[in-house]
Amino acid sequence: MVKLIHTLADHDDDVNCCAFSSSLLATCSLDKTVRLYSLSDFSELPHSPLTFHTYTVHCCCFSTSGHILASCSTDGTTVLWDTQNGQTLAVLEQPSGSPVRVCRFSPDSTCLVSGAADGTVVLWNAQSYKLYRCASVKDGSLVACAFSPNGNFFVTGSSCGDLTVWDDKMRCLHSEKAHDLGITCCDFSSQPVSGGEQGLQFFRLASCGQDCQIKIWVISFTHTLGFELKYKSILSGHCAPVLTCAFSHDGQMLVSGSVDKSVIVYDTNTEDILHTLTQHTRYVTTCAFAPNILLLATGSMDKTVNIWQFDLETPCQARIAEDQPKQFTEDWSEDDVSNWLCAQGLKDLVGIFKMNNIDGRELLNLTKESLADDLKIESLGLRSKVLRKIEELRTKMKTLSSEIPDEFICPITRELMKDPVIASDGYSYEKEAMENWISKKKRTSPMTNLVLPSVVLIPNRTLKMAIDRWLETHQK
């Protein structure tokens, strides 16, 4: 279900962090460099490596658009880079000058948090590059940080084991001991947990630490009702300290890496272990899922970054697929039409429709004339009932089409995507439409008009699953 498709071995020392945008992979290392790779073929970009830091680079992260990359270092700085040309946009100096261990953009990329070895945490305006607020934790170094999906608060983790929750004004909402021997990483699932009393949204948080455990928490926060952090469960798959954890973009999987040199992928719904990956030869220090495609990157003290691809459905995706109805009526097979007729109390017409090979597209094109002349349905009442039911399908189709989220619509066809793929420009398209675009010798991006670095199209399984879920909700 998951296979190793590429290994990057360009760093000269330990790999400390890796991060994805929709089209790029960034890695940083003890060798003081940051490297950028294209997801189309995993080739290193011409302006990579990025060199500015004078000591170890601990962490890197992309803005939501992927146009800006932040990296932080023992040299006490957080640097913002233009990913398109590798130029330095800003150098943010930690006020205390302490080594910066972690940095994170807010979901809307208007803010950036940097956490340092002396416990200071700084909230920067990521547009003006000015310091907005500064605070500190009581004990230990700040080594982990994650924003809630709605951006209303963020969590930091310290080497002393404390989880601290801050609101967007840098006010401390809560702090508690989470891991006795120190926290190493934390991450929010982008998908809210349903549950809500009074319409509250609950968010799932994972934290890991030197105690060899991954802990799952559920957090809720509103300005009117306050904050609540609840411990939910422990995942104990590793036999040594867990150094990194990350949720997949759809929230269905959680990955972790450990001093035991293994990578474990969990199903977040059942908390079962889906995969255990053991290709790294030293501690696994970092892991990250790509935002739009089912790719996983893992980095290690063995100086390599492994790229993994999930070729088949995960169990959670398979469960969704089993229950998923056909997308649109026009996609129905002849058997789907037969099932629909039975559901409408028109079972006696199944044989006639099958004999005339009526599928979904043909069904929508039926008229009172074709029902009488072609299908030879003599009963006027029966013909009228069929036409009423078909008109209901057409109305439902129109309503559904008007509510489709923009991100589900192919930029080329302007229709709902059925088989989305991601191109080397970072945008998603309907597979057939993009293949036709490329076959007509258009090597430029339909969105940017720039030359495509590659014509490789990668299945966007995460987007496909999101579309299927939306359809399941709206077709009830």
CSV table of C-alpha atoms in Angstrom, one decimal:
chain,number,residue,atom,x,y,z
A,1,MET,CA,0.0,0.0,0.0
A,2,VAL,CA,3.0,2.3,0.4
A,3,LYS,CA,6.3,2.2,-1.5
A,4,LEU,CA,9.6,4.0,-1.4
A,5,ILE,CA,9.8,6.0,-4.7
A,6,HIS,CA,12.8,8.2,-4.2
A,7,THR,CA,15.7,8.9,-1.8
A,8,LEU,CA,17.4,12.3,-1.5
A,9,ALA,CA,20.9,12.2,-0.3
A,10,ASP,CA,22.3,15.8,-0.9
A,11,HIS,CA,22.8,16.9,2.7
A,12,ASP,CA,26.2,16.4,4.2
A,13,ASP,CA,24.9,16.0,7.8
A,14,ASP,CA,21.8,15.1,9.8
A,15,VAL,CA,18.4,16.1,8.2
A,16,ASN,CA,16.5,18.0,10.8
A,17,CYS,CA,13.2,18.9,9.1
A,18,CYS,CA,11.3,18.6,5.9
A,19,ALA,CA,8.2,20.4,4.7
A,20,PHE,CA,5.9,20.3,1.6
A,21,SER,CA,4.1,23.0,-0.4
A,22,SER,CA,1.7,22.0,-3.2
A,23,SER,CA,4.6,21.8,-5.7
A,24,LEU,CA,7.9,21.8,-3.6
A,25,LEU,CA,9.7,19.9,-0.9
A,26,ALA,CA,12.0,21.7,1.5
A,27,THR,CA,14.7,20.1,3.7
A,28,CYS,CA,17.1,21.5,6.2
A,29,SER,CA,20.1,20.1,8.0
A,30,LEU,CA,22.9,20.3,10.5
A,31,ASP,CA,25.0,21.2,7.4
A,32,LYS,CA,23.6,24.8,7.7
A,33,THR,CA,21.7,24.6,4.3
A,34,VAL,CA,18.1,24.5,3.1
A,35,ARG,CA,17.4,22.6,-0.1
A,36,LEU,CA,14.4,22.8,-2.4
A,37,TYR,CA,13.1,20.1,-4.7
A,38,SER,CA,10.3,19.9,-7.3
A,39,LEU,CA,7.6,17.4,-6.7
A,40,SER,CA,7.2,16.6,-10.4
A,41,ASP,CA,10.5,14.7,-10.6
A,42,PHE,CA,12.3,15.4,-7.2
A,43,SER,CA,15.0,17.4,-9.0
A,44,GLU,CA,16.7,20.1,-6.9
A,45,LEU,CA,15.8,23.6,-8.0
A,46,PRO,CA,18.5,25.7,-9.7
A,47,HIS,CA,18.7,28.2,-6.9
A,48,SER,CA,19.1,25.4,-4.2
A,49,PRO,CA,20.7,25.0,-1.7
A,50,LEU,CA,19.7,28.2,0.1
A,51,THR,CA,22.7,29.4,2.1
A,52,PHE,CA,22.6,32.2,4.8
A,53,HIS,CA,22.5,30.5,8.2
A,54,THR,CA,25.9,30.2,9.9
A,55,TYR,CA,24.9,27.3,12.2
A,56,THR,CA,22.5,24.3,12.2
A,57,VAL,CA,19.1,24.8,10.5
A,58,HIS,CA,16.6,23.3,12.8
A,59,CYS,CA,13.2,23.8,11.1
A,60,CYS,CA,11.6,25.0,7.9
A,61,CYS,CA,8.0,25.6,6.8
A,62,PHE,CA,6.1,27.0,3.9
A,63,SER,CA,3.5,29.7,3.8
A,64,THR,CA,0.1,28.5,2.6
A,65,SER,CA,0.7,29.7,-0.9
A,66,GLY,CA,4.1,28.0,-1.0
A,67,HIS,CA,5.7,31.3,-2.3
A,68,ILE,CA,7.6,31.9,1.0
A,69,LEU,CA,9.7,29.5,3.0
A,70,ALA,CA,10.8,30.1,6.6
A,71,SER,CA,13.9,28.5,8.1
A,72,CYS,CA,15.3,29.0,11.6
A,73,SER,CA,18.7,28.2,13.1
A,74,THR,CA,21.1,28.1,16.0
A,75,ASP,CA,22.4,31.4,14.7
A,76,GLY,CA,19.4,33.1,16.4
A,77,THR,CA,17.6,34.0,13.1
A,78,THR,CA,14.5,33.1,11.2
A,79,VAL,CA,14.9,33.7,7.5
A,80,LEU,CA,12.1,34.2,5.0
A,81,TRP,CA,12.9,33.1,1.4
A,82,ASP,CA,11.3,33.6,-1.9
A,83,THR,CA,10.8,30.0,-3.2
A,84,GLN,CA,10.7,31.1,-6.8
A,85,ASN,CA,14.2,32.5,-7.0
A,86,GLY,CA,15.8,31.7,-3.6
A,87,GLN,CA,16.2,35.3,-2.6
A,88,THR,CA,16.2,36.4,1.0
A,89,LEU,CA,13.1,38.4,1.8
A,90,ALA,CA,13.8,39.1,5.5
A,91,VAL,CA,16.0,38.1,8.4
A,92,LEU,CA,14.1,38.0,11.7
A,93,GLU,CA,16.4,38.1,14.7
A,94,GLN,CA,15.2,36.5,17.9
A,95,PRO,CA,15.2,39.4,20.5
A,96,SER,CA,17.3,37.4,23.0
A,97,GLY,CA,19.7,36.1,20.3
A,98,SER,CA,19.0,32.6,21.5
A,99,PRO,CA,19.1,29.6,19.0
A,100,VAL,CA,15.7,29.3,17.2
A,101,ARG,CA,14.5,25.8,17.3
A,102,VAL,CA,11.1,25.9,15.6
A,103,CYS,CA,9.1,28.2,13.3
A,104,ARG,CA,5.5,28.0,12.0
A,105,PHE,CA,3.2,30.1,9.8
A,106,SER,CA,-0.4,30.7,10.8
A,107,PRO,CA,-3.0,29.1,8.5
A,108,ASP,CA,-3.5,32.4,6.6
A,109,SER,CA,0.3,33.1,6.6
A,110,THR,CA,-0.2,36.6,8.1
A,111,CYS,CA,1.8,35.6,11.2
A,112,LEU,CA,4.9,33.5,12.0
A,113,VAL,CA,5.9,32.1,15.3
A,114,SER,CA,9.5,31.4,16.2
A,115,GLY,CA,10.5,29.5,19.4
A,116,ALA,CA,13.9,29.6,20.9
A,117,ALA,CA,16.2,27.6,23.2
A,118,ASP,CA,15.8,30.1,26.1
A,119,GLY,CA,12.0,29.6,26.1
A,120,THR,CA,11.1,32.8,24.3
A,121,VAL,CA,8.3,32.7,21.7
A,122,VAL,CA,7.9,35.5,19.2
A,123,LEU,CA,4.8,36.3,17.0
A,124,TRP,CA,5.9,38.1,13.9
A,125,ASN,CA,3.9,40.0,11.3
A,126,ALA,CA,4.8,37.9,8.2
A,127,GLN,CA,3.8,40.8,5.9
A,128,SER,CA,5.7,43.7,7.4
A,129,TYR,CA,8.4,41.4,9.0
A,130,LYS,CA,7.9,43.3,12.3
A,131,LEU,CA,7.8,41.8,15.8
A,132,TYR,CA,4.2,41.7,17.0
A,133,ARG,CA,4.3,40.1,20.5
A,134,CYS,CA,6.9,38.3,22.6
A,135,ALA,CA,6.5,35.9,25.6
A,136,SER,CA,8.3,33.0,27.2
A,137,VAL,CA,7.6,29.7,28.9
A,138,LYS,CA,8.7,29.0,32.4
A,139,ASP,CA,11.1,26.2,31.9
A,140,GLY,CA,13.0,24.6,29.0
A,141,SER,CA,13.6,25.2,25.4
A,142,LEU,CA,10.8,25.7,22.9
A,143,VAL,CA,11.1,22.8,20.4
A,144,ALA,CA,7.6,22.4,19.0
A,145,CYS,CA,4.8,24.5,17.7
A,146,ALA,CA,1.5,24.1,15.8
A,147,PHE,CA,-1.3,26.4,14.8
A,148,SER,CA,-5.0,25.4,15.2
A,149,PRO,CA,-6.6,25.0,11.7
A,150,ASN,CA,-8.7,28.1,12.3
A,151,GLY,CA,-5.7,30.2,13.4
A,152,ASN,CA,-7.4,31.3,16.6
A,153,PHE,CA,-4.7,29.8,18.8
A,154,PHE,CA,-1.4,27.9,18.7
A,155,VAL,CA,0.4,25.4,20.9
A,156,THR,CA,4.1,25.2,21.8
A,157,GLY,CA,6.0,22.3,23.4
A,158,SER,CA,9.0,22.5,25.5
A,159,SER,CA,12.0,20.3,26.4
A,160,CYS,CA,10.6,20.1,29.9
A,161,GLY,CA,7.5,18.4,28.7
A,162,ASP,CA,5.0,21.3,28.9
A,163,LEU,CA,2.3,22.0,26.3
A,164,THR,CA,1.3,25.7,26.3
A,165,VAL,CA,-1.6,27.1,24.5
A,166,TRP,CA,-1.6,30.7,23.3
A,167,ASP,CA,-4.3,32.8,21.7
A,168,ASP,CA,-3.7,35.0,18.7
A,169,LYS,CA,-2.8,37.9,21.0
A,170,MET,CA,-0.1,35.9,22.7
A,171,ARG,CA,-2.0,35.4,25.9
A,172,CYS,CA,-1.3,32.1,27.6
A,173,LEU,CA,-4.5,30.2,27.8
A,174,HIS,CA,-3.3,27.0,29.4
A,175,SER,CA,-0.1,25.0,30.2
A,176,GLU,CA,0.3,21.5,31.5
A,177,LYS,CA,2.8,18.7,31.7
A,178,ALA,CA,2.2,16.4,28.7
A,179,HIS,CA,5.4,14.3,28.4
A,180,ASP,CA,7.5,13.7,31.5
A,181,LEU,CA,10.9,13.6,29.7
A,182,GLY,CA,10.2,16.4,27.2
A,183,ILE,CA,8.2,17.1,24.1
A,184,THR,CA,9.8,16.8,20.7
A,185,CYS,CA,7.0,17.6,18.3
A,186,CYS,CA,3.3,18.4,18.0
A,187,ASP,CA,0.8,18.8,15.2
A,188,PHE,CA,-2.9,19.6,14.6
A,189,SER,CA,-5.2,17.6,12.3
A,190,SER,CA,-6.6,20.0,9.7
A,191,GLN,CA,-10.0,18.3,10.1
A,192,PRO,CA,-12.2,19.4,13.0
A,193,VAL,CA,-13.6,16.7,15.2
A,194,SER,CA,-17.4,16.7,15.2
A,195,GLY,CA,-19.0,16.9,18.6
A,196,GLY,CA,-20.0,20.1,19.4
A,197,GLU,CA,-22.1,21.2,22.2
A,198,GLN,CA,-23.4,24.7,21.3
A,199,GLY,CA,-21.8,24.5,17.9
A,200,LEU,CA,-18.3,24.2,19.2
A,201,GLN,CA,-15.5,23.0,17.0
A,202,PHE,CA,-13.1,20.5,18.5
A,203,PHE,CA,-9.6,20.0,17.1
A,204,ARG,CA,-7.4,16.9,17.4
A,205,LEU,CA,-3.7,17.5,18.5
A,206,ALA,CA,-0.9,15.0,18.5
A,207,SER,CA,2.2,15.4,20.7
A,208,CYS,CA,5.2,13.1,21.0
A,209,GLY,CA,8.2,13.0,23.3
A,210,GLN,CA,11.2,11.4,25.0
A,211,ASP,CA,8.8,9.1,26.9
A,212,CYS,CA,8.4,7.0,23.7
A,213,GLN,CA,4.7,7.9,23.5
A,214,ILE,CA,2.4,9.8,21.1
A,215,LYS,CA,-0.5,11.4,22.9
A,216,ILE,CA,-3.8,12.5,21.3
A,217,TRP,CA,-5.6,15.5,22.7
A,218,VAL,CA,-8.9,17.2,21.8
A,219,ILE,CA,-8.9,21.0,22.1
A,220,SER,CA,-11.8,23.5,21.9
A,221,PHE,CA,-11.6,27.2,22.2
A,222,THR,CA,-13.9,30.2,21.7
A,223,HIS,CA,-13.6,33.7,22.9
A,224,THR,CA,-17.0,33.4,24.6
A,225,LEU,CA,-16.9,29.9,26.1
A,226,GLY,CA,-13.1,29.7,26.8
A,227,PHE,CA,-10.6,27.0,26.4
A,228,GLU,CA,-10.6,23.3,27.1
A,229,LEU,CA,-7.9,20.6,26.5
A,230,LYS,CA,-8.8,17.0,27.0
A,231,TYR,CA,-6.4,14.0,26.9
A,232,LYS,CA,-7.8,11.3,24.6
A,233,SER,CA,-5.4,8.4,24.1
A,234,ILE,CA,-1.8,7.1,23.8
A,235,LEU,CA,-0.2,5.5,20.8
A,236,SER,CA,2.6,3.2,21.9
A,237,GLY,CA,4.0,1.7,18.7
A,238,HIS,CA,7.6,2.9,19.2
A,239,CYS,CA,10.1,1.4,21.6
A,240,ALA,CA,12.3,4.5,21.9
A,241,PRO,CA,11.8,8.3,22.1
A,242,VAL,CA,9.5,9.6,19.3
A,243,LEU,CA,11.1,12.6,17.6
A,244,THR,CA,8.4,13.7,15.1
A,245,CYS,CA,4.7,13.4,14.2
A,246,ALA,CA,2.5,14.8,11.6
A,247,PHE,CA,-1.1,14.4,10.4
A,248,SER,CA,-2.0,13.8,6.7
A,249,HIS,CA,-3.8,16.7,5.1
A,250,ASP,CA,-7.2,14.9,5.3
A,251,GLY,CA,-6.6,14.0,8.9
A,252,GLN,CA,-7.1,10.3,8.2
A,253,MET,CA,-3.5,9.3,9.0
A,254,LEU,CA,-0.8,10.2,11.6
A,255,VAL,CA,2.8,9.4,11.0
A,256,SER,CA,5.6,9.3,13.5
A,257,GLY,CA,9.4,8.8,13.5
A,258,SER,CA,11.6,7.6,16.3
A,259,VAL,CA,15.0,6.9,17.8
A,260,ASP,CA,14.2,3.3,17.0
A,261,LYS,CA,14.9,4.2,13.3
A,262,SER,CA,11.3,3.3,12.3
A,263,VAL,CA,8.4,5.3,10.8
A,264,ILE,CA,4.9,4.3,11.8
A,265,VAL,CA,1.7,5.3,10.0
A,266,TYR,CA,-1.5,5.1,12.0
A,267,ASP,CA,-5.2,5.2,11.1
A,268,THR,CA,-6.5,8.1,13.2
A,269,ASN,CA,-10.0,6.8,13.4
A,270,THR,CA,-9.1,3.3,14.7
A,271,GLU,CA,-5.6,4.2,16.0
A,272,ASP,CA,-4.4,1.0,14.3
A,273,ILE,CA,-1.0,0.7,12.8
A,274,LEU,CA,-1.2,0.8,9.0
A,275,HIS,CA,2.5,0.7,8.1
A,276,THR,CA,5.8,0.4,9.7
A,277,LEU,CA,8.7,1.6,7.5
A,278,THR,CA,12.3,0.7,8.5
A,279,GLN,CA,14.5,1.9,5.7
A,280,HIS,CA,16.4,4.6,7.6
A,281,THR,CA,19.6,3.5,9.3
A,282,ARG,CA,19.7,6.1,12.1
A,283,TYR,CA,17.2,8.2,14.1
A,284,VAL,CA,14.2,9.4,12.2
A,285,THR,CA,14.0,13.1,13.0
A,286,THR,CA,11.3,14.5,10.7
A,287,CYS,CA,8.2,13.5,8.7
A,288,ALA,CA,5.7,15.4,6.6
A,289,PHE,CA,2.7,14.7,4.4
A,290,ALA,CA,2.2,16.6,1.1
A,291,PRO,CA,-0.9,18.8,1.1
A,292,ASN,CA,-2.5,17.7,-2.2
A,293,ILE,CA,-1.2,14.2,-3.0
A,294,LEU,CA,-0.5,11.1,-1.0
A,295,LEU,CA,3.2,11.5,-0.6
A,296,LEU,CA,5.1,11.2,2.7
A,297,ALA,CA,8.7,12.5,3.3
A,298,THR,CA,10.8,11.2,6.2
A,299,GLY,CA,14.2,12.5,7.2
A,300,SER,CA,16.9,11.0,9.3
A,301,MET,CA,20.3,11.4,10.9
A,302,ASP,CA,21.5,9.1,8.2
A,303,LYS,CA,21.6,12.3,6.0
A,304,THR,CA,18.8,11.1,3.7
A,305,VAL,CA,15.2,12.0,3.0
A,306,ASN,CA,12.9,9.2,1.8
A,307,ILE,CA,9.9,9.9,-0.3
A,308,TRP,CA,7.0,7.4,0.0
A,309,GLN,CA,3.9,7.1,-2.1
A,310,PHE,CA,0.6,5.6,-1.1
A,311,ASP,CA,-0.5,3.7,-4.2
A,312,LEU,CA,-3.6,2.0,-2.9
A,313,GLU,CA,-6.4,3.2,-0.7
A,314,THR,CA,-5.9,3.3,3.0
A,315,PRO,CA,-8.5,1.4,5.0
A,316,CYS,CA,-10.2,4.6,5.9
A,317,GLN,CA,-10.4,5.7,2.2
A,318,ALA,CA,-11.7,2.2,1.3
A,319,ARG,CA,-14.5,2.5,3.9
A,320,ILE,CA,-15.6,5.8,2.3
A,321,ALA,CA,-15.4,4.4,-1.2
A,322,GLU,CA,-17.6,1.4,-0.3
A,323,ASP,CA,-20.4,3.7,0.8
A,324,GLN,CA,-19.9,6.3,-1.8
A,325,PRO,CA,-22.7,6.7,-4.4
A,326,LYS,CA,-22.1,7.5,-8.0
A,327,GLN,CA,-21.1,11.1,-8.5
A,328,PHE,CA,-23.5,12.5,-11.1
A,329,THR,CA,-26.5,10.9,-12.9
A,330,GLU,CA,-24.6,11.3,-16.2
A,331,ASP,CA,-22.0,9.0,-14.8
A,332,TRP,CA,-24.5,6.2,-14.1
A,333,SER,CA,-24.1,2.8,-15.7
A,334,GLU,CA,-27.0,0.8,-17.1
A,335,ASP,CA,-27.1,-1.1,-13.8
A,336,ASP,CA,-27.3,2.2,-11.9
A,337,VAL,CA,-30.3,3.3,-14.0
A,338,SER,CA,-31.9,0.0,-13.3
A,339,ASN,CA,-31.4,0.4,-9.5
A,340,TRP,CA,-32.8,3.9,-9.8
A,341,LEU,CA,-35.9,2.7,-11.6
A,342,CYS,CA,-36.5,0.1,-8.9
A,343,ALA,CA,-36.1,2.8,-6.1
A,344,GLN,CA,-38.7,4.9,-7.9
A,345,GLY,CA,-41.3,2.1,-8.1
A,346,LEU,CA,-40.7,1.6,-11.8
A,347,LYS,CA,-39.3,-1.9,-11.7
A,348,ASP,CA,-41.4,-3.0,-14.7
A,349,LEU,CA,-39.4,-0.7,-17.0
A,350,VAL,CA,-36.0,-2.2,-16.1
A,351,GLY,CA,-36.2,-4.7,-19.0
A,352,ILE,CA,-37.1,-2.0,-21.6
A,353,PHE,CA,-34.4,0.4,-20.4
A,354,LYS,CA,-31.7,-2.4,-20.5
A,355,MET,CA,-32.8,-3.5,-23.9
A,356,ASN,CA,-32.2,0.0,-25.2
A,357,ASN,CA,-28.9,0.5,-23.3
A,358,ILE,CA,-30.1,3.5,-21.3
A,359,ASP,CA,-27.3,4.7,-19.1
A,360,GLY,CA,-27.2,7.9,-17.0
A,361,ARG,CA,-26.4,10.3,-19.9
A,362,GLU,CA,-29.2,8.7,-22.1
A,363,LEU,CA,-31.6,8.9,-19.1
A,364,LEU,CA,-31.2,12.7,-18.8
A,365,ASN,CA,-31.8,13.1,-22.5
A,366,LEU,CA,-35.1,11.2,-22.6
A,367,THR,CA,-38.2,13.1,-23.8
A,368,LYS,CA,-41.9,12.3,-23.9
A,369,GLU,CA,-41.4,11.6,-27.6
A,370,SER,CA,-38.5,9.1,-27.1
A,371,LEU,CA,-40.4,7.4,-24.3
A,372,ALA,CA,-43.3,6.8,-26.6
A,373,ASP,CA,-41.7,6.3,-30.0
A,374,ASP,CA,-38.3,4.7,-29.1
A,375,LEU,CA,-39.0,2.8,-25.8
A,376,LYS,CA,-42.6,2.1,-26.8
A,377,ILE,CA,-44.0,2.9,-23.3
A,378,GLU,CA,-47.7,3.0,-24.1
A,379,SER,CA,-49.1,4.2,-20.8
A,380,LEU,CA,-49.4,8.0,-20.6
A,381,GLY,CA,-49.4,7.9,-16.8
A,382,LEU,CA,-46.2,5.9,-16.8
A,383,ARG,CA,-44.5,8.2,-19.2
A,384,SER,CA,-45.5,11.2,-17.2
A,385,LYS,CA,-44.1,9.6,-14.0
A,386,VAL,CA,-40.8,8.8,-15.6
A,387,LEU,CA,-40.5,12.4,-17.0
A,388,ARG,CA,-41.3,13.8,-13.5
A,389,LYS,CA,-38.6,11.7,-11.9
A,390,ILE,CA,-36.0,12.6,-14.6
A,391,GLU,CA,-36.8,16.3,-14.1
A,392,GLU,CA,-36.2,15.9,-10.4
A,393,LEU,CA,-32.7,14.5,-11.3
A,394,ARG,CA,-32.0,17.4,-13.6
A,395,THR,CA,-33.0,19.9,-10.9
A,396,LYS,CA,-30.9,18.2,-8.4
A,397,MET,CA,-27.9,18.3,-10.8
A,398,LYS,CA,-28.3,22.0,-11.4
A,399,THR,CA,-28.5,22.7,-7.6
A,400,LEU,CA,-25.5,20.6,-7.0
A,401,SER,CA,-23.5,22.3,-9.7
A,402,SER,CA,-24.2,25.8,-8.3
A,403,GLU,CA,-22.9,24.8,-4.9
A,404,ILE,CA,-19.6,23.2,-5.9
A,405,PRO,CA,-16.6,24.7,-4.1
A,406,ASP,CA,-14.2,26.4,-6.4
A,407,GLU,CA,-11.3,24.1,-5.5
A,408,PHE,CA,-13.2,21.1,-6.8
A,409,ILE,CA,-13.7,22.6,-10.2
A,410,CYS,CA,-11.2,21.9,-13.0
A,411,PRO,CA,-9.7,25.2,-14.3
A,412,ILE,CA,-9.8,23.9,-17.8
A,413,THR,CA,-13.4,22.4,-18.1
A,414,ARG,CA,-14.9,24.5,-15.3
A,415,GLU,CA,-16.7,21.3,-14.2
A,416,LEU,CA,-16.4,19.2,-11.0
A,417,MET,CA,-13.3,17.0,-11.2
A,418,LYS,CA,-13.9,13.3,-11.3
A,419,ASP,CA,-10.2,12.2,-11.6
A,420,PRO,CA,-8.1,15.1,-10.3
A,421,VAL,CA,-4.4,15.1,-10.9
A,422,ILE,CA,-1.7,17.6,-9.8
A,423,ALA,CA,0.5,19.0,-12.5
A,424,SER,CA,4.1,20.4,-12.1
A,425,ASP,CA,2.7,23.9,-11.8
A,426,GLY,CA,1.2,22.8,-8.4
A,427,TYR,CA,-2.4,23.1,-9.6
A,428,SER,CA,-5.0,20.4,-9.9
A,429,TYR,CA,-6.9,19.5,-13.0
A,430,GLU,CA,-9.2,16.9,-14.4
A,431,LYS,CA,-6.9,14.2,-15.8
A,432,GLU,CA,-8.5,13.8,-19.2
A,433,ALA,CA,-8.6,17.6,-19.7
A,434,MET,CA,-5.0,18.1,-18.7
A,435,GLU,CA,-3.8,15.2,-20.9
A,436,ASN,CA,-5.7,16.7,-23.8
A,437,TRP,CA,-4.1,20.1,-23.1
A,438,ILE,CA,-0.6,18.6,-23.1
A,439,SER,CA,-1.3,16.5,-26.2
A,440,LYS,CA,-2.0,19.6,-28.2
A,441,LYS,CA,1.6,20.6,-27.5
A,442,LYS,CA,0.7,23.1,-24.9
A,443,ARG,CA,3.7,22.8,-22.5
A,444,THR,CA,2.5,25.8,-20.6
A,445,SER,CA,0.5,26.0,-17.4
A,446,PRO,CA,-3.3,26.7,-18.0
A,447,MET,CA,-3.1,28.8,-14.8
A,448,THR,CA,0.1,30.7,-15.0
A,449,ASN,CA,1.0,30.5,-18.7
A,450,LEU,CA,4.6,29.6,-17.7
A,451,VAL,CA,6.4,26.6,-19.2
A,452,LEU,CA,5.6,23.4,-17.3
A,453,PRO,CA,8.8,21.9,-15.7
A,454,SER,CA,7.4,18.5,-16.4
A,455,VAL,CA,4.4,16.9,-18.0
A,456,VAL,CA,4.1,14.2,-15.3
A,457,LEU,CA,0.6,14.1,-13.7
A,458,ILE,CA,0.3,12.7,-10.2
A,459,PRO,CA,-3.1,11.4,-9.0
A,460,ASN,CA,-4.5,13.8,-6.4
A,461,ARG,CA,-6.0,11.2,-4.1
A,462,THR,CA,-6.6,13.6,-1.2
A,463,LEU,CA,-8.6,16.0,-3.4
A,464,LYS,CA,-10.5,13.1,-4.9
A,465,MET,CA,-11.5,11.9,-1.4
A,466,ALA,CA,-12.6,15.4,-0.4
A,467,ILE,CA,-14.7,15.7,-3.5
A,468,ASP,CA,-16.3,12.3,-2.8
A,469,ARG,CA,-17.1,13.3,0.7
A,470,TRP,CA,-18.7,16.5,-0.4
A,471,LEU,CA,-20.8,14.6,-2.9
A,472,GLU,CA,-21.8,12.1,-0.3
A,473,THR,CA,-23.1,14.9,1.9
A,474,HIS,CA,-24.8,16.8,-0.9
A,475,GLN,CA,-26.5,13.9,-2.6
A,476,LYS,CA,-28.4,12.7,0.4
